[in-house]
PDB file of C-alpha atoms in Angstrom:
ATOM      1  CA  UNK A   1     112.604 114.924  25.056  1.00 33.00           C
ATOM      2  CA  UNK A   2     109.229 114.225  26.663  1.00 42.00           C
ATOM      3  CA  UNK A   3     108.036 117.766  27.305  1.00 39.00           C
ATOM      4  CA  UNK A   4     104.951 116.720  29.251  1.00 51.00           C
ATOM      5  CA  UNK A   5     106.444 113.806  31.177  1.00 72.00           C
ATOM      6  CA  UNK A   6     106.595 113.652  34.971  1.00 84.00           C
ATOM      7  CA  UNK A   7     109.991 111.921  34.927  1.00 82.00           C
ATOM      8  CA  UNK A   8     113.487 112.115  36.400  1.00 89.00           C
ATOM      9  CA  UNK A   9     113.692 114.366  39.464  1.00 91.00           C
ATOM     10  CA  UNK A  10     110.284 115.907  38.749  1.00 93.00           C
ATOM     11  CA  UNK A  11     108.063 113.532  40.821  1.00 95.00           C
ATOM     12  CA  UNK A  12     109.958 114.031  44.103  1.00 96.00           C
ATOM     13  CA  UNK A  13     110.234 117.813  43.666  1.00 96.00           C
ATOM     14  CA  UNK A  14     106.599 118.000  42.589  1.00 97.00           C
ATOM     15  CA  UNK A  15     105.475 116.191  45.728  1.00 97.00           C
ATOM     16  CA  UNK A  16     107.744 118.079  48.131  1.00 97.00           C
ATOM     17  CA  UNK A  17     107.205 121.611  46.884  1.00 98.00           C
ATOM     18  CA  UNK A  18     103.789 121.631  45.173  1.00 97.00           C
ATOM     19  CA  UNK A  19     102.029 118.740  46.870  1.00 97.00           C
ATOM     20  CA  UNK A  20     101.307 120.481  50.194  1.00 97.00           C
ATOM     21  CA  UNK A  21     100.413 123.794  48.534  1.00 98.00           C
ATOM     22  CA  UNK A  22      98.217 122.842  45.576  1.00 98.00           C
ATOM     23  CA  UNK A  23      97.128 119.219  45.936  1.00 98.00           C
ATOM     24  CA  UNK A  24      96.830 118.405  49.636  1.00 98.00           C
ATOM     25  CA  UNK A  25      93.974 120.890  50.202  1.00 97.00           C
ATOM     26  CA  UNK A  26      91.910 119.266  47.447  1.00 98.00           C
ATOM     27  CA  UNK A  27      92.886 115.751  48.515  1.00 98.00           C
ATOM     28  CA  UNK A  28      90.913 116.323  51.706  1.00 97.00           C
ATOM     29  CA  UNK A  29      88.001 117.793  49.762  1.00 97.00           C
ATOM     30  CA  UNK A  30      87.781 114.768  47.464  1.00 98.00           C
ATOM     31  CA  UNK A  31      88.220 112.153  50.183  1.00 98.00           C
ATOM     32  CA  UNK A  32      85.325 113.676  52.124  1.00 97.00           C
ATOM     33  CA  UNK A  33      83.075 112.875  49.156  1.00 98.00           C
ATOM     34  CA  UNK A  34      83.905 109.166  49.298  1.00 97.00           C
ATOM     35  CA  UNK A  35      80.699 107.199  50.043  1.00 96.00           C
ATOM     36  CA  UNK A  36      81.071 105.566  53.474  1.00 94.00           C
ATOM     37  CA  UNK A  37      80.076 102.157  52.121  1.00 94.00           C
ATOM     38  CA  UNK A  38      82.743 102.097  49.400  1.00 96.00           C
ATOM     39  CA  UNK A  39      85.042  99.070  49.335  1.00 97.00           C
ATOM     40  CA  UNK A  40      86.087  98.766  45.669  1.00 98.00           C
ATOM     41  CA  UNK A  41      87.662 102.060  44.607  1.00 98.00           C
ATOM     42  CA  UNK A  42      89.638 103.030  41.503  1.00 99.00           C
ATOM     43  CA  UNK A  43      91.911 106.062  41.555  1.00 99.00           C
ATOM     44  CA  UNK A  44      92.949 107.549  38.206  1.00 98.00           C
ATOM     45  CA  UNK A  45      95.910 109.940  37.826  1.00 98.00           C
ATOM     46  CA  UNK A  46      97.089 109.301  41.365  1.00 98.00           C
ATOM     47  CA  UNK A  47     100.328 111.207  40.833  1.00 97.00           C
ATOM     48  CA  UNK A  48     102.487 111.102  43.950  1.00 97.00           C
ATOM     49  CA  UNK A  49      99.623 109.841  46.090  1.00 98.00           C
ATOM     50  CA  UNK A  50      98.282 112.938  47.831  1.00 98.00           C
ATOM     51  CA  UNK A  51      94.671 111.825  47.282  1.00 98.00           C
ATOM     52  CA  UNK A  52      95.617 108.170  47.742  1.00 98.00           C
ATOM     53  CA  UNK A  53      96.712 108.807  51.323  1.00 98.00           C
ATOM     54  CA  UNK A  54      93.451 110.507  52.192  1.00 98.00           C
ATOM     55  CA  UNK A  55      91.405 107.734  50.588  1.00 98.00           C
ATOM     56  CA  UNK A  56      93.291 105.061  52.524  1.00 98.00           C
ATOM     57  CA  UNK A  57      92.697 107.003  55.725  1.00 98.00           C
ATOM     58  CA  UNK A  58      88.938 106.709  55.145  1.00 97.00           C
ATOM     59  CA  UNK A  59      88.619 103.242  53.652  1.00 98.00           C
ATOM     60  CA  UNK A  60      87.969 100.196  55.862  1.00 97.00           C
ATOM     61  CA  UNK A  61      90.495  97.410  56.332  1.00 97.00           C
ATOM     62  CA  UNK A  62      88.571  95.202  53.898  1.00 97.00           C
ATOM     63  CA  UNK A  63      88.598  97.738  51.061  1.00 98.00           C
ATOM     64  CA  UNK A  64      90.444  97.411  47.756  1.00 98.00           C
ATOM     65  CA  UNK A  65      91.977 100.562  46.257  1.00 98.00           C
ATOM     66  CA  UNK A  66      93.383 100.269  42.745  1.00 98.00           C
ATOM     67  CA  UNK A  67      95.829 103.150  42.297  1.00 98.00           C
ATOM     68  CA  UNK A  68      96.738 104.107  38.724  1.00 98.00           C
ATOM     69  CA  UNK A  69      98.645 106.704  36.759  1.00 97.00           C
ATOM     70  CA  UNK A  70      99.911 106.962  33.197  1.00 96.00           C
ATOM     71  CA  UNK A  71     103.371 108.031  34.436  1.00 95.00           C
ATOM     72  CA  UNK A  72     105.109 105.162  36.211  1.00 96.00           C
ATOM     73  CA  UNK A  73     107.699 107.438  37.921  1.00 96.00           C
ATOM     74  CA  UNK A  74     104.847 109.235  39.703  1.00 96.00           C
ATOM     75  CA  UNK A  75     103.468 105.933  40.998  1.00 97.00           C
ATOM     76  CA  UNK A  76     106.942 104.902  42.138  1.00 96.00           C
ATOM     77  CA  UNK A  77     107.160 108.107  44.188  1.00 96.00           C
ATOM     78  CA  UNK A  78     103.641 107.585  45.558  1.00 97.00           C
ATOM     79  CA  UNK A  79     104.435 104.053  46.654  1.00 97.00           C
ATOM     80  CA  UNK A  80     107.691 105.226  48.226  1.00 95.00           C
ATOM     81  CA  UNK A  81     105.787 107.861  50.193  1.00 94.00           C
ATOM     82  CA  UNK A  82     102.906 105.625  51.261  1.00 96.00           C
ATOM     83  CA  UNK A  83     104.695 102.326  51.793  1.00 94.00           C
ATOM     84  CA  UNK A  84     103.058  98.928  51.665  1.00 93.00           C
ATOM     85  CA  UNK A  85      99.342  98.868  52.329  1.00 97.00           C
ATOM     86  CA  UNK A  86      97.554  95.565  51.654  1.00 97.00           C
ATOM     87  CA  UNK A  87      94.491  97.448  50.417  1.00 98.00           C
ATOM     88  CA  UNK A  88      96.389  99.192  47.597  1.00 98.00           C
ATOM     89  CA  UNK A  89      97.177  97.740  44.177  1.00 98.00           C
ATOM     90  CA  UNK A  90      99.382  99.828  41.885  1.00 98.00           C
ATOM     91  CA  UNK A  91      98.930  99.879  38.090  1.00 98.00           C
ATOM     92  CA  UNK A  92     100.382 102.000  35.297  1.00 98.00           C
ATOM     93  CA  UNK A  93      97.375 102.568  33.040  1.00 97.00           C
ATOM     94  CA  UNK A  94      95.955 104.841  30.367  1.00 98.00           C
ATOM     95  CA  UNK A  95      92.478 106.084  31.257  1.00 98.00           C
ATOM     96  CA  UNK A  96      91.586 105.972  27.551  1.00 98.00           C
ATOM     97  CA  UNK A  97      91.928 102.156  27.602  1.00 98.00           C
ATOM     98  CA  UNK A  98      91.458 100.856  31.130  1.00 98.00           C
ATOM     99  CA  UNK A  99      92.572  97.226  31.671  1.00 98.00           C
ATOM    100  CA  UNK A 100      89.560  96.351  33.828  1.00 98.00           C
ATOM    101  CA  UNK A 101      86.289  94.550  33.260  1.00 98.00           C
ATOM    102  CA  UNK A 102      82.883  96.162  33.081  1.00 98.00           C
ATOM    103  CA  UNK A 103      81.188  97.463  36.249  1.00 98.00           C
ATOM    104  CA  UNK A 104      83.888  96.318  38.678  1.00 98.00           C
ATOM    105  CA  UNK A 105      84.264  99.436  40.854  1.00 98.00           C
ATOM    106  CA  UNK A 106      81.919 101.195  43.252  1.00 98.00           C
ATOM    107  CA  UNK A 107      83.742 104.542  43.198  1.00 98.00           C
ATOM    108  CA  UNK A 108      86.188 106.227  40.837  1.00 99.00           C
ATOM    109  CA  UNK A 109      88.291 109.177  41.992  1.00 99.00           C
ATOM    110  CA  UNK A 110      90.041 111.139  39.229  1.00 98.00           C
ATOM    111  CA  UNK A 111      91.919 114.221  40.417  1.00 98.00           C
ATOM    112  CA  UNK A 112      93.617 116.749  38.138  1.00 98.00           C
ATOM    113  CA  UNK A 113      94.341 114.392  35.266  1.00 97.00           C
ATOM    114  CA  UNK A 114      91.576 114.823  32.697  1.00 98.00           C
ATOM    115  CA  UNK A 115      93.161 118.027  31.379  1.00 98.00           C
ATOM    116  CA  UNK A 116      96.108 115.977  30.058  1.00 97.00           C
ATOM    117  CA  UNK A 117      94.035 113.305  28.289  1.00 97.00           C
ATOM    118  CA  UNK A 118      93.974 113.683  24.484  1.00 97.00           C
ATOM    119  CA  UNK A 119      90.578 111.984  23.985  1.00 98.00           C
ATOM    120  CA  UNK A 120      88.538 113.156  26.949  1.00 98.00           C
ATOM    121  CA  UNK A 121      85.228 111.748  25.673  1.00 98.00           C
ATOM    122  CA  UNK A 122      86.766 108.288  25.298  1.00 98.00           C
ATOM    123  CA  UNK A 123      88.245 108.495  28.790  1.00 98.00           C
ATOM    124  CA  UNK A 124      84.877 109.404  30.274  1.00 98.00           C
ATOM    125  CA  UNK A 125      83.238 106.458  28.482  1.00 98.00           C
ATOM    126  CA  UNK A 126      85.887 104.167  29.944  1.00 98.00           C
ATOM    127  CA  UNK A 127      85.159 105.482  33.435  1.00 98.00           C
ATOM    128  CA  UNK A 128      81.459 104.844  32.864  1.00 98.00           C
ATOM    129  CA  UNK A 129      82.181 101.315  31.613  1.00 98.00           C
ATOM    130  CA  UNK A 130      84.217 100.154  34.625  1.00 98.00           C
ATOM    131  CA  UNK A 131      81.950 101.789  37.223  1.00 98.00           C
ATOM    132  CA  UNK A 132      79.141  99.617  38.526  1.00 98.00           C
ATOM    133  CA  UNK A 133      75.439 100.615  38.526  1.00 97.00           C
ATOM    134  CA  UNK A 134      74.784 103.089  41.312  1.00 96.00           C
ATOM    135  CA  UNK A 135      78.494 103.875  41.526  1.00 98.00           C
ATOM    136  CA  UNK A 136      79.982 107.320  42.073  1.00 98.00           C
ATOM    137  CA  UNK A 137      82.480 109.307  40.008  1.00 98.00           C
ATOM    138  CA  UNK A 138      84.430 112.030  41.846  1.00 98.00           C
ATOM    139  CA  UNK A 139      86.479 114.095  39.406  1.00 98.00           C
ATOM    140  CA  UNK A 140      88.482 117.310  39.810  1.00 98.00           C
ATOM    141  CA  UNK A 141      89.981 119.701  37.277  1.00 98.00           C
ATOM    142  CA  UNK A 142      91.706 123.019  37.784  1.00 98.00           C
ATOM    143  CA  UNK A 143      89.743 126.186  37.170  1.00 98.00           C
ATOM    144  CA  UNK A 144      91.178 128.735  34.712  1.00 98.00           C
ATOM    145  CA  UNK A 145      94.592 130.344  35.107  1.00 98.00           C
ATOM    146  CA  UNK A 146      92.877 133.614  35.996  1.00 97.00           C
ATOM    147  CA  UNK A 147      91.435 131.896  39.076  1.00 98.00           C
ATOM    148  CA  UNK A 148      94.816 130.400  40.006  1.00 98.00           C
ATOM    149  CA  UNK A 149      96.960 133.530  39.979  1.00 98.00           C
ATOM    150  CA  UNK A 150     100.253 132.089  41.261  1.00 98.00           C
ATOM    151  CA  UNK A 151     100.237 129.583  38.408  1.00 98.00           C
ATOM    152  CA  UNK A 152      99.286 132.434  36.085  1.00 98.00           C
ATOM    153  CA  UNK A 153     102.409 134.322  37.176  1.00 98.00           C
ATOM    154  CA  UNK A 154     104.502 131.270  36.298  1.00 98.00           C
ATOM    155  CA  UNK A 155     102.793 130.898  32.919  1.00 98.00           C
ATOM    156  CA  UNK A 156     103.345 134.544  31.993  1.00 98.00           C
ATOM    157  CA  UNK A 157     107.030 134.429  32.936  1.00 98.00           C
ATOM    158  CA  UNK A 158     107.530 131.182  31.044  1.00 98.00           C
ATOM    159  CA  UNK A 159     105.920 132.619  27.927  1.00 98.00           C
ATOM    160  CA  UNK A 160     108.130 135.726  28.162  1.00 98.00           C
ATOM    161  CA  UNK A 161     111.291 133.662  28.672  1.00 97.00           C
ATOM    162  CA  UNK A 162     111.417 132.612  25.040  1.00 96.00           C
ATOM    163  CA  UNK A 163     109.047 134.769  22.951  1.00 96.00           C
ATOM    164  CA  UNK A 164     110.045 133.206  19.626  1.00 96.00           C
ATOM    165  CA  UNK A 165     109.138 129.717  20.846  1.00 97.00           C
ATOM    166  CA  UNK A 166     107.281 130.083  24.147  1.00 97.00           C
ATOM    167  CA  UNK A 167     106.979 127.117  26.528  1.00 96.00           C
ATOM    168  CA  UNK A 168     103.227 126.651  26.745  1.00 95.00           C
ATOM    169  CA  UNK A 169     102.945 123.720  29.164  1.00 96.00           C
ATOM    170  CA  UNK A 170     101.198 125.690  31.918  1.00 97.00           C
ATOM    171  CA  UNK A 171      98.195 126.335  29.691  1.00 97.00           C
ATOM    172  CA  UNK A 172      97.415 122.599  29.652  1.00 97.00           C
ATOM    173  CA  UNK A 173      96.657 121.933  33.350  1.00 97.00           C
ATOM    174  CA  UNK A 174      94.316 124.942  33.361  1.00 98.00           C
ATOM    175  CA  UNK A 175      92.591 124.195  30.063  1.00 98.00           C
ATOM    176  CA  UNK A 176      89.275 123.038  31.590  1.00 98.00           C
ATOM    177  CA  UNK A 177      88.171 126.179  33.356  1.00 97.00           C
ATOM    178  CA  UNK A 178      84.590 125.999  32.034  1.00 97.00           C
ATOM    179  CA  UNK A 179      82.500 123.766  34.349  1.00 97.00           C
ATOM    180  CA  UNK A 180      79.871 123.338  31.642  1.00 97.00           C
ATOM    181  CA  UNK A 181      82.403 121.411  29.544  1.00 96.00           C
ATOM    182  CA  UNK A 182      82.883 119.017  32.444  1.00 97.00           C
ATOM    183  CA  UNK A 183      79.131 118.549  32.887  1.00 97.00           C
ATOM    184  CA  UNK A 184      78.661 117.860  29.185  1.00 97.00           C
ATOM    185  CA  UNK A 185      81.485 115.308  29.082  1.00 98.00           C
ATOM    186  CA  UNK A 186      79.894 113.440  31.985  1.00 98.00           C
ATOM    187  CA  UNK A 187      76.403 113.588  30.465  1.00 98.00           C
ATOM    188  CA  UNK A 188      77.589 112.425  27.045  1.00 98.00           C
ATOM    189  CA  UNK A 189      79.363 109.443  28.621  1.00 98.00           C
ATOM    190  CA  UNK A 190      76.149 108.358  30.335  1.00 98.00           C
ATOM    191  CA  UNK A 191      76.622 109.702  33.863  1.00 98.00           C
ATOM    192  CA  UNK A 192      73.668 111.147  35.742  1.00 95.00           C
ATOM    193  CA  UNK A 193      73.391 114.035  38.179  1.00 88.00           C
ATOM    194  CA  UNK A 194      76.697 115.578  37.222  1.00 89.00           C
ATOM    195  CA  UNK A 195      76.837 118.384  39.757  1.00 92.00           C
ATOM    196  CA  UNK A 196      79.946 120.561  39.516  1.00 97.00           C
ATOM    197  CA  UNK A 197      81.085 122.603  42.508  1.00 98.00           C
ATOM    198  CA  UNK A 198      83.757 125.260  42.138  1.00 98.00           C
ATOM    199  CA  UNK A 199      85.894 125.162  45.275  1.00 98.00           C
ATOM    200  CA  UNK A 200      88.073 128.161  46.048  1.00 98.00           C
ATOM    201  CA  UNK A 201      90.738 127.708  48.703  1.00 98.00           C
ATOM    202  CA  UNK A 202      93.751 129.552  50.036  1.00 96.00           C
ATOM    203  CA  UNK A 203      97.112 127.878  49.435  1.00 97.00           C
ATOM    204  CA  UNK A 204     100.119 128.500  51.641  1.00 98.00           C
ATOM    205  CA  UNK A 205     103.758 127.741  50.817  1.00 98.00           C
ATOM    206  CA  UNK A 206     106.448 128.015  53.475  1.00 98.00           C
ATOM    207  CA  UNK A 207     108.233 130.511  51.223  1.00 98.00           C
ATOM    208  CA  UNK A 208     108.026 131.918  47.730  1.00 98.00           C
ATOM    209  CA  UNK A 209     111.284 130.186  46.788  1.00 98.00           C
ATOM    210  CA  UNK A 210     109.948 126.849  47.993  1.00 98.00           C
ATOM    211  CA  UNK A 211     106.909 127.218  45.734  1.00 98.00           C
ATOM    212  CA  UNK A 212     109.075 128.473  42.863  1.00 98.00           C
ATOM    213  CA  UNK A 213     111.249 125.363  43.187  1.00 98.00           C
ATOM    214  CA  UNK A 214     108.205 123.190  42.655  1.00 98.00           C
ATOM    215  CA  UNK A 215     106.797 125.401  39.937  1.00 98.00           C
ATOM    216  CA  UNK A 216     110.016 125.397  37.930  1.00 97.00           C
ATOM    217  CA  UNK A 217     111.790 122.110  38.699  1.00 96.00           C
ATOM    218  CA  UNK A 218     108.941 119.862  39.851  1.00 96.00           C
ATOM    219  CA  UNK A 219     106.934 120.480  36.714  1.00 95.00           C
ATOM    220  CA  UNK A 220     107.087 119.235  33.100  1.00 94.00           C
ATOM    221  CA  UNK A 221     107.479 122.913  32.211  1.00 96.00           C
ATOM    222  CA  UNK A 222     111.108 122.328  33.228  1.00 96.00           C
ATOM    223  CA  UNK A 223     111.581 120.070  30.195  1.00 94.00           C
ATOM    224  CA  UNK A 224     110.375 122.829  27.891  1.00 96.00           C
ATOM    225  CA  UNK A 225     112.674 125.383  29.535  1.00 96.00           C
ATOM    226  CA  UNK A 226     115.705 123.096  29.202  1.00 95.00           C
ATOM    227  CA  UNK A 227     114.838 122.326  25.592  1.00 95.00           C
ATOM    228  CA  UNK A 228     114.881 126.065  24.829  1.00 96.00           C
ATOM    229  CA  UNK A 229     118.121 126.760  26.663  1.00 97.00           C
ATOM    230  CA  UNK A 230     116.538 128.917  29.380  1.00 97.00           C
ATOM    231  CA  UNK A 231     118.803 129.488  32.412  1.00 97.00           C
ATOM    232  CA  UNK A 232     116.906 127.517  35.059  1.00 96.00           C
ATOM    233  CA  UNK A 233     118.472 129.203  38.111  1.00 97.00           C
ATOM    234  CA  UNK A 234     117.850 132.696  36.751  1.00 98.00           C
ATOM    235  CA  UNK A 235     114.308 131.826  35.752  1.00 98.00           C
ATOM    236  CA  UNK A 236     113.545 130.353  39.185  1.00 98.00           C
ATOM    237  CA  UNK A 237     114.888 133.516  40.844  1.00 98.00           C
ATOM    238  CA  UNK A 238     112.609 135.558  38.608  1.00 98.00           C
ATOM    239  CA  UNK A 239     109.612 133.441  39.585  1.00 98.00           C
ATOM    240  CA  UNK A 240     110.497 133.761  43.280  1.00 98.00           C
ATOM    241  CA  UNK A 241     110.701 137.551  43.046  1.00 98.00           C
ATOM    242  CA  UNK A 242     107.373 137.765  41.216  1.00 98.00           C
ATOM    243  CA  UNK A 243     105.656 135.532  43.783  1.00 98.00           C
ATOM    244  CA  UNK A 244     107.007 137.624  46.669  1.00 98.00           C
ATOM    245  CA  UNK A 245     105.820 140.838  45.020  1.00 98.00           C
ATOM    246  CA  UNK A 246     102.328 139.455  44.474  1.00 98.00           C
ATOM    247  CA  UNK A 247     101.726 137.027  47.350  1.00 98.00           C
ATOM    248  CA  UNK A 248     104.305 137.742  50.033  1.00 98.00           C
ATOM    249  CA  UNK A 249     106.933 135.514  51.575  1.00 98.00           C
ATOM    250  CA  UNK A 250     107.286 133.194  54.571  1.00 98.00           C
ATOM    251  CA  UNK A 251     104.525 132.225  54.078  1.00 98.00           C
ATOM    252  CA  UNK A 252     103.582 132.811  50.456  1.00 98.00           C
ATOM    253  CA  UNK A 253      99.778 132.741  50.229  1.00 98.00           C
ATOM    254  CA  UNK A 254      97.679 132.688  47.075  1.00 98.00           C
ATOM    255  CA  UNK A 255      94.134 131.695  46.072  1.00 98.00           C
ATOM    256  CA  UNK A 256      93.516 128.472  44.174  1.00 98.00           C
ATOM    257  CA  UNK A 257      90.348 127.283  42.462  1.00 98.00           C
ATOM    258  CA  UNK A 258      89.192 123.933  41.088  1.00 98.00           C
ATOM    259  CA  UNK A 259      86.021 122.278  39.818  1.00 98.00           C
ATOM    260  CA  UNK A 260      84.792 119.063  41.463  1.00 98.00           C
ATOM    261  CA  UNK A 261      82.269 116.904  39.641  1.00 98.00           C
ATOM    262  CA  UNK A 262      80.267 114.237  41.478  1.00 98.00           C
ATOM    263  CA  UNK A 263      78.192 112.057  39.168  1.00 98.00           C
ATOM    264  CA  UNK A 264      76.359 108.735  39.359  1.00 97.00           C
ATOM    265  CA  UNK A 265      76.484 105.709  37.084  1.00 96.00           C
TER     266      UNK A 265
END
């Protein structure tokens, strides 16, 4: 079983239940940083296309947006959501070995994917290689679990669900909480002016159960729960109750925090 794969029913549930709450707010933040003159843009780790939609809304009719993700099922869901746009080209790619020539893009946007990359230094060198001189890298990672308390609730409950062999997936997306690590990765790869801004926002789900559905079933954590024989319905009910107790219901509001790096080639 692929315990970190965004496969099966996960992409659609991820987009429906977590997309508006966790990713849409930052999609707007990242798209605002797109240079107005950009026409050749590469998006890495596009997922279900939350950032893609905002980029397309800002790009001119003559632009070319190459949309990539390592997980093909996520790109399939993104394309289903967005439909055909002549500016968009869709590619399943590994950021550690990009299938593009040197210096071919003006802007690279990489949202919430670097945490999952095994060789982060190699990935950053690849980004530097395919970005043209004077180009811009816009990259986002989640802050620590402590700064994303709803996700922290999920992580704690998951760990407690099977103490002998705890499902640890939730630690991975929040493994780059130190902005200095991000700055150093960019500097070592050859980027200049790697300014990192920590952006704290307020997320809002229509209900705690709606968010819990995404957290539990629209998340590769689900694979780890199934593998360990955890009762999914009971676990989701537990997550819902904990979210209500901490963040309320209808709506369920919680703070979220992410780091955004903007660097030059």
